[in-house]
PDB file of C-alpha atoms in Angstrom:
ATOM      1  CA  ASP A   5      -2.813   5.119  24.062  1.00  0.00           C
ATOM      2  CA  THR A   6      -0.829   8.685  23.215  1.00  0.00           C
ATOM      3  CA  THR A   7       0.161  11.221  25.433  1.00  0.00           C
ATOM      4  CA  MET A   8       0.948  13.913  22.652  1.00  0.00           C
ATOM      5  CA  GLY A   9      -0.668  14.625  19.290  1.00  0.00           C
ATOM      6  CA  CYS A  10      -2.422  16.962  16.949  1.00  0.00           C
ATOM      7  CA  TYR A  11      -5.590  19.035  17.604  1.00  0.00           C
ATOM      8  CA  PRO A  12      -8.069  17.336  17.477  1.00  0.00           C
ATOM      9  CA  LEU A  13      -7.062  14.589  19.936  1.00  0.00           C
ATOM     10  CA  ASP A  14      -8.557  11.626  20.584  1.00  0.00           C
ATOM     11  CA  VAL A  15      -7.111   9.267  23.460  1.00  0.00           C
ATOM     12  CA  VAL A  16      -8.253   6.097  24.254  1.00  0.00           C
ATOM     13  CA  PHE A  17      -7.554   5.649  28.112  1.00  0.00           C
ATOM     14  CA  GLN A  18      -7.010   1.917  29.651  1.00  0.00           C
ATOM     15  CA  ASN A  19      -8.141   1.316  32.814  1.00  0.00           C
ATOM     16  CA  THR A  20      -5.416  -0.990  34.377  1.00  0.00           C
ATOM     17  CA  SER A  21      -6.543  -0.550  38.234  1.00  0.00           C
ATOM     18  CA  ILE A  22      -7.098  -3.463  40.182  1.00  0.00           C
ATOM     19  CA  GLY A  23      -9.134  -3.662  43.224  1.00  0.00           C
ATOM     20  CA  ALA A  24     -11.596  -0.480  43.302  1.00  0.00           C
ATOM     21  CA  ASP A  25     -15.053  -0.558  42.744  1.00  0.00           C
ATOM     22  CA  GLU A  26     -15.590   3.192  41.651  1.00  0.00           C
ATOM     23  CA  TYR A  27     -13.309   5.489  39.138  1.00  0.00           C
ATOM     24  CA  THR A  28     -13.390   9.127  38.740  1.00  0.00           C
ATOM     25  CA  TRP A  29     -11.678  10.460  35.684  1.00  0.00           C
ATOM     26  CA  VAL A  30     -10.294  14.279  35.623  1.00  0.00           C
ATOM     27  CA  TYR A  31      -9.476  15.062  32.308  1.00  0.00           C
ATOM     28  CA  GLY A  32      -7.927  18.615  32.922  1.00  0.00           C
ATOM     29  CA  THR A  33     -10.437  20.135  30.892  1.00  0.00           C
ATOM     30  CA  GLY A  34     -13.063  20.924  33.250  1.00  0.00           C
ATOM     31  CA  GLN A  35     -15.093  17.685  32.693  1.00  0.00           C
ATOM     32  CA  ILE A  36     -14.970  14.377  34.688  1.00  0.00           C
ATOM     33  CA  SER A  37     -16.580  10.914  33.800  1.00  0.00           C
ATOM     34  CA  ASP A  38     -17.039   7.927  35.960  1.00  0.00           C
ATOM     35  CA  THR A  39     -16.832   5.471  33.450  1.00  0.00           C
ATOM     36  CA  THR A  40     -15.692   1.910  34.670  1.00  0.00           C
ATOM     37  CA  ALA A  41     -15.346   0.672  31.217  1.00  0.00           C
ATOM     38  CA  GLU A  42     -11.642  -1.098  30.753  1.00  0.00           C
ATOM     39  CA  ALA A  43     -10.989   1.594  27.674  1.00  0.00           C
ATOM     40  CA  HIS A  44     -12.712   4.596  26.824  1.00  0.00           C
ATOM     41  CA  THR A  45     -11.884   7.427  24.115  1.00  0.00           C
ATOM     42  CA  TYR A  46     -12.017  11.307  25.139  1.00  0.00           C
ATOM     43  CA  THR A  47     -11.342  14.294  22.801  1.00  0.00           C
ATOM     44  CA  PHE A  48      -8.730  16.877  23.594  1.00  0.00           C
ATOM     45  CA  TYR A  49      -8.799  20.264  22.081  1.00  0.00           C
ATOM     46  CA  ASN A  50      -6.651  23.219  21.540  1.00  0.00           C
ATOM     47  CA  PHE A  51      -7.702  26.241  19.448  1.00  0.00           C
ATOM     48  CA  GLY A  52      -4.516  28.498  20.436  1.00  0.00           C
ATOM     49  CA  ASP A  53      -1.182  28.840  18.873  1.00  0.00           C
ATOM     50  CA  GLN A  54       1.026  26.692  21.426  1.00  0.00           C
ATOM     51  CA  PRO A  55       0.659  23.256  22.822  1.00  0.00           C
ATOM     52  CA  VAL A  56      -1.445  22.957  25.693  1.00  0.00           C
ATOM     53  CA  THR A  57      -0.845  20.431  28.559  1.00  0.00           C
ATOM     54  CA  TYR A  58      -4.011  18.614  30.325  1.00  0.00           C
ATOM     55  CA  ASP A  59      -3.328  17.315  33.786  1.00  0.00           C
ATOM     56  CA  ILE A  60      -5.010  13.858  33.936  1.00  0.00           C
ATOM     57  CA  SER A  61      -5.999  11.967  36.959  1.00  0.00           C
ATOM     58  CA  LEU A  62      -7.638   8.755  37.596  1.00  0.00           C
ATOM     59  CA  ILE A  63      -9.030   8.543  41.006  1.00  0.00           C
ATOM     60  CA  ALA A  64      -9.768   4.682  41.990  1.00  0.00           C
ATOM     61  CA  THR A  65     -11.665   4.007  45.219  1.00  0.00           C
ATOM     62  CA  THR A  66     -13.203   0.963  46.755  1.00  0.00           C
ATOM     63  CA  ASP A  67     -16.520   0.479  48.594  1.00  0.00           C
ATOM     64  CA  GLU A  68     -14.701   0.850  51.860  1.00  0.00           C
ATOM     65  CA  GLY A  69     -13.440   4.486  51.098  1.00  0.00           C
ATOM     66  CA  CYS A  70      -9.973   3.514  50.358  1.00  0.00           C
ATOM     67  CA  GLU A  71      -8.350   5.346  47.433  1.00  0.00           C
ATOM     68  CA  SER A  72      -5.383   5.508  45.227  1.00  0.00           C
ATOM     69  CA  VAL A  73      -4.548   8.331  42.268  1.00  0.00           C
ATOM     70  CA  ASP A  74      -2.614   8.047  39.263  1.00  0.00           C
ATOM     71  CA  TYR A  75      -1.500  11.071  37.344  1.00  0.00           C
ATOM     72  CA  LEU A  76      -0.647  11.814  33.750  1.00  0.00           C
ATOM     73  CA  THR A  77      -0.073  14.631  31.188  1.00  0.00           C
ATOM     74  CA  ILE A  78      -1.216  14.806  27.829  1.00  0.00           C
ATOM     75  CA  ASP A  79       0.217  17.669  25.292  1.00  0.00           C
ATOM     76  CA  VAL A  80      -2.347  18.618  22.407  1.00  0.00           C
ATOM     77  CA  LEU A  81      -0.848  20.563  19.640  1.00  0.00           C
ATOM     78  CA  PRO A  82      -2.073  23.669  18.112  1.00  0.00           C
ATOM     79  CA  GLU A  83      -5.334  23.758  16.128  1.00  0.00           C
ATOM     80  CA  LEU A  84      -4.366  23.547  12.211  1.00  0.00           C
ATOM     81  CA  GLU A  85      -7.063  23.751   9.710  1.00  0.00           C
ATOM     82  CA  ALA A  86      -6.241  23.358   5.671  1.00  0.00           C
ATOM     83  CA  GLU A  87      -8.653  25.587   3.778  1.00  0.00           C
ATOM     84  CA  PHE A  88      -8.929  27.604   0.460  1.00  0.00           C
ATOM     85  CA  THR A  89     -10.946  28.962  -2.080  1.00  0.00           C
ATOM     86  CA  ALA A  90     -10.804  29.239  -5.978  1.00  0.00           C
ATOM     87  CA  PRO A  91     -13.482  29.695  -8.405  1.00  0.00           C
ATOM     88  CA  ASP A  92     -15.421  26.540  -9.726  1.00  0.00           C
ATOM     89  CA  GLU A  93     -15.700  26.431 -13.460  1.00  0.00           C
ATOM     90  CA  GLU A  94     -14.677  28.295 -16.697  1.00  0.00           C
ATOM     91  CA  CYS A  95     -13.625  27.903 -20.200  1.00  0.00           C
ATOM     92  CA  SER A  96     -10.251  26.155 -21.249  1.00  0.00           C
ATOM     93  CA  PRO A  97      -7.527  27.577 -20.737  1.00  0.00           C
ATOM     94  CA  PHE A  98      -8.716  28.534 -17.148  1.00  0.00           C
ATOM     95  CA  GLU A  99      -6.174  30.313 -14.978  1.00  0.00           C
ATOM     96  CA  VAL A 100      -6.833  29.707 -11.305  1.00  0.00           C
ATOM     97  CA  ASP A 101      -5.913  32.005  -8.425  1.00  0.00           C
ATOM     98  CA  PHE A 102      -5.829  29.626  -5.212  1.00  0.00           C
ATOM     99  CA  THR A 103      -6.251  31.842  -1.982  1.00  0.00           C
ATOM    100  CA  ASN A 104      -4.698  29.972   1.120  1.00  0.00           C
ATOM    101  CA  GLU A 105      -7.277  30.406   3.901  1.00  0.00           C
ATOM    102  CA  SER A 106      -5.270  28.156   6.257  1.00  0.00           C
ATOM    103  CA  VAL A 107      -4.954  28.548  10.134  1.00  0.00           C
ATOM    104  CA  GLY A 108      -1.602  27.339  11.813  1.00  0.00           C
ATOM    105  CA  ALA A 109       0.018  26.195   8.908  1.00  0.00           C
ATOM    106  CA  LEU A 110       3.611  26.593   8.007  1.00  0.00           C
ATOM    107  CA  SER A 111       4.071  24.872   4.571  1.00  0.00           C
ATOM    108  CA  TYR A 112       1.562  23.768   1.993  1.00  0.00           C
ATOM    109  CA  LEU A 113       1.425  21.162  -0.782  1.00  0.00           C
ATOM    110  CA  TRP A 114      -0.608  21.220  -3.691  1.00  0.00           C
ATOM    111  CA  GLU A 115      -1.701  18.769  -6.132  1.00  0.00           C
ATOM    112  CA  PHE A 116      -4.118  20.399  -8.952  1.00  0.00           C
ATOM    113  CA  GLY A 117      -5.500  17.119 -10.169  1.00  0.00           C
ATOM    114  CA  ASP A 118      -3.800  17.249 -13.467  1.00  0.00           C
ATOM    115  CA  GLY A 119      -0.365  16.160 -12.447  1.00  0.00           C
ATOM    116  CA  ASP A 120       1.017  19.350 -11.241  1.00  0.00           C
ATOM    117  CA  THR A 121       1.923  20.380  -7.915  1.00  0.00           C
ATOM    118  CA  HIS A 122       3.334  23.394  -5.921  1.00  0.00           C
ATOM    119  CA  THR A 123       4.498  24.387  -2.686  1.00  0.00           C
ATOM    120  CA  ILE A 124       3.933  27.959  -2.107  1.00  0.00           C
ATOM    121  CA  ALA A 125       0.891  29.211  -0.218  1.00  0.00           C
ATOM    122  CA  ASN A 126      -0.840  30.926  -3.043  1.00  0.00           C
ATOM    123  CA  PRO A 127      -0.196  29.512  -6.395  1.00  0.00           C
ATOM    124  CA  THR A 128      -1.425  30.300  -9.700  1.00  0.00           C
ATOM    125  CA  HIS A 129      -2.464  27.467 -11.919  1.00  0.00           C
ATOM    126  CA  THR A 130      -3.869  27.073 -15.615  1.00  0.00           C
ATOM    127  CA  TYR A 131      -5.965  24.197 -16.474  1.00  0.00           C
ATOM    128  CA  HIS A 132      -6.498  22.876 -20.245  1.00  0.00           C
ATOM    129  CA  ASN A 133      -9.251  21.046 -21.559  1.00  0.00           C
ATOM    130  CA  ASN A 134      -8.810  20.163 -25.602  1.00  0.00           C
ATOM    131  CA  GLY A 135     -11.505  17.263 -25.380  1.00  0.00           C
ATOM    132  CA  LEU A 136     -15.003  17.315 -26.431  1.00  0.00           C
ATOM    133  CA  THR A 137     -16.495  17.080 -23.037  1.00  0.00           C
ATOM    134  CA  ASP A 138     -16.014  18.997 -19.557  1.00  0.00           C
ATOM    135  CA  THR A 139     -13.312  17.860 -17.323  1.00  0.00           C
ATOM    136  CA  THR A 140     -13.591  18.356 -13.175  1.00  0.00           C
ATOM    137  CA  TYR A 141     -10.024  18.095 -11.421  1.00  0.00           C
ATOM    138  CA  ILE A 142      -9.532  17.987  -7.795  1.00  0.00           C
ATOM    139  CA  ALA A 143      -7.493  20.361  -6.299  1.00  0.00           C
ATOM    140  CA  MET A 144      -5.992  19.229  -3.257  1.00  0.00           C
ATOM    141  CA  MET A 145      -3.738  21.190  -0.296  1.00  0.00           C
ATOM    142  CA  VAL A 146      -2.161  19.790   2.469  1.00  0.00           C
ATOM    143  CA  ALA A 147      -1.304  21.972   5.006  1.00  0.00           C
ATOM    144  CA  GLN A 148       1.576  21.227   7.633  1.00  0.00           C
ATOM    145  CA  SER A 149       2.302  23.122  11.082  1.00  0.00           C
ATOM    146  CA  PHE A 150       5.444  24.028  12.643  1.00  0.00           C
ATOM    147  CA  TYR A 151       4.913  20.910  14.946  1.00  0.00           C
ATOM    148  CA  GLY A 152       4.440  18.525  12.375  1.00  0.00           C
ATOM    149  CA  CYS A 153       0.585  17.772  12.047  1.00  0.00           C
ATOM    150  CA  PHE A 154      -1.192  17.981   9.005  1.00  0.00           C
ATOM    151  CA  ASP A 155      -4.726  18.775   7.304  1.00  0.00           C
ATOM    152  CA  THR A 156      -5.890  18.286   4.202  1.00  0.00           C
ATOM    153  CA  THR A 157      -8.751  19.828   1.958  1.00  0.00           C
ATOM    154  CA  TYR A 158     -10.069  19.223  -1.625  1.00  0.00           C
ATOM    155  CA  HIS A 159     -12.018  21.751  -4.474  1.00  0.00           C
ATOM    156  CA  ASP A 160     -13.770  20.640  -7.246  1.00  0.00           C
ATOM    157  CA  ILE A 161     -12.509  22.765 -10.411  1.00  0.00           C
ATOM    158  CA  THR A 162     -14.478  22.045 -13.690  1.00  0.00           C
ATOM    159  CA  VAL A 163     -12.990  22.884 -16.959  1.00  0.00           C
ATOM    160  CA  PHE A 164     -15.513  23.650 -19.937  1.00  0.00           C
ATOM    161  CA  ALA A 165     -14.595  21.815 -23.054  1.00  0.00           C
ATOM    162  CA  THR A 166     -13.049  23.684 -25.873  1.00  0.00           C
ATOM    163  CA  PRO A 167     -15.360  24.070 -28.780  1.00  0.00           C
ATOM    164  CA  PHE A 168     -14.015  23.346 -32.161  1.00  0.00           C
ATOM    165  CA  ALA A 169     -15.328  25.875 -34.913  1.00  0.00           C
ATOM    166  CA  ASN A 170     -15.471  24.523 -38.805  1.00  0.00           C
ATOM    167  CA  PHE A 171     -17.400  25.385 -41.713  1.00  0.00           C
ATOM    168  CA  ILE A 172     -17.463  24.359 -45.520  1.00  0.00           C
ATOM    169  CA  ALA A 173     -18.778  26.332 -48.584  1.00  0.00           C
ATOM    170  CA  GLN A 174     -20.943  24.412 -51.327  1.00  0.00           C
ATOM    171  CA  PRO A 175     -19.385  24.122 -53.798  1.00  0.00           C
ATOM    172  CA  GLU A 176     -15.678  24.029 -53.078  1.00  0.00           C
ATOM    173  CA  SER A 177     -15.016  26.432 -55.777  1.00  0.00           C
ATOM    174  CA  GLN A 178     -17.081  29.017 -57.659  1.00  0.00           C
ATOM    175  CA  VAL A 179     -16.626  31.769 -59.854  1.00  0.00           C
ATOM    176  CA  SER A 180     -18.269  35.050 -59.494  1.00  0.00           C
ATOM    177  CA  SER A 181     -20.628  36.395 -61.677  1.00  0.00           C
ATOM    178  CA  ILE A 182     -18.678  39.815 -61.715  1.00  0.00           C
ATOM    179  CA  LEU A 183     -15.510  37.741 -62.631  1.00  0.00           C
ATOM    180  CA  LYS A 184     -17.120  35.646 -65.417  1.00  0.00           C
ATOM    181  CA  MET A 185     -18.444  39.175 -66.978  1.00  0.00           C
ATOM    182  CA  TYR A 186     -15.069  40.458 -66.737  1.00  0.00           C
ATOM    183  CA  GLN A 187     -13.331  37.549 -68.360  1.00  0.00           C
ATOM    184  CA  THR A 188     -15.803  37.426 -70.960  1.00  0.00           C
ATOM    185  CA  TYR A 189     -15.129  40.808 -71.626  1.00  0.00           C
ATOM    186  CA  LEU A 190     -11.456  40.491 -72.236  1.00  0.00           C
TER     187      LEU A 190
END
């Protein structure tokens, strides 16, 4: 169903052979299959930093030993892994330094979960929580490779509610005993 794609690449092979009794699939990875299913899926990997081409062949054989071979190539683009670290929780305002640990990425899109976004590799973002309950934001980073592949990762950031300090004194208005003595003396 595809001959080129991003790692890991799941390819669905359709066997449209006619008149054969046995099949041998050679995937170019060192693995071979003798499936007779009309369709099957095989996953290709590329752990390097350049595209890899796999030479695929299907050998169709009759019971009499007659044979036909068909060839196809599959191009697998390099591995891309989006990953970042950040502190998990803190009081508001919470300034978070995001550390990008992605592999194979060229550009980034950050969504911090509070409506703000950024496109640099290692952003800093300040979270605020003026409410009465703790708030958890889901920070998301989408990494894109030079070849147009995407990978996404998420991280929960909890911002504790800001306390509201308040007090009153009873009675609201008082005159100290020293002030009373001073007023009487005058």
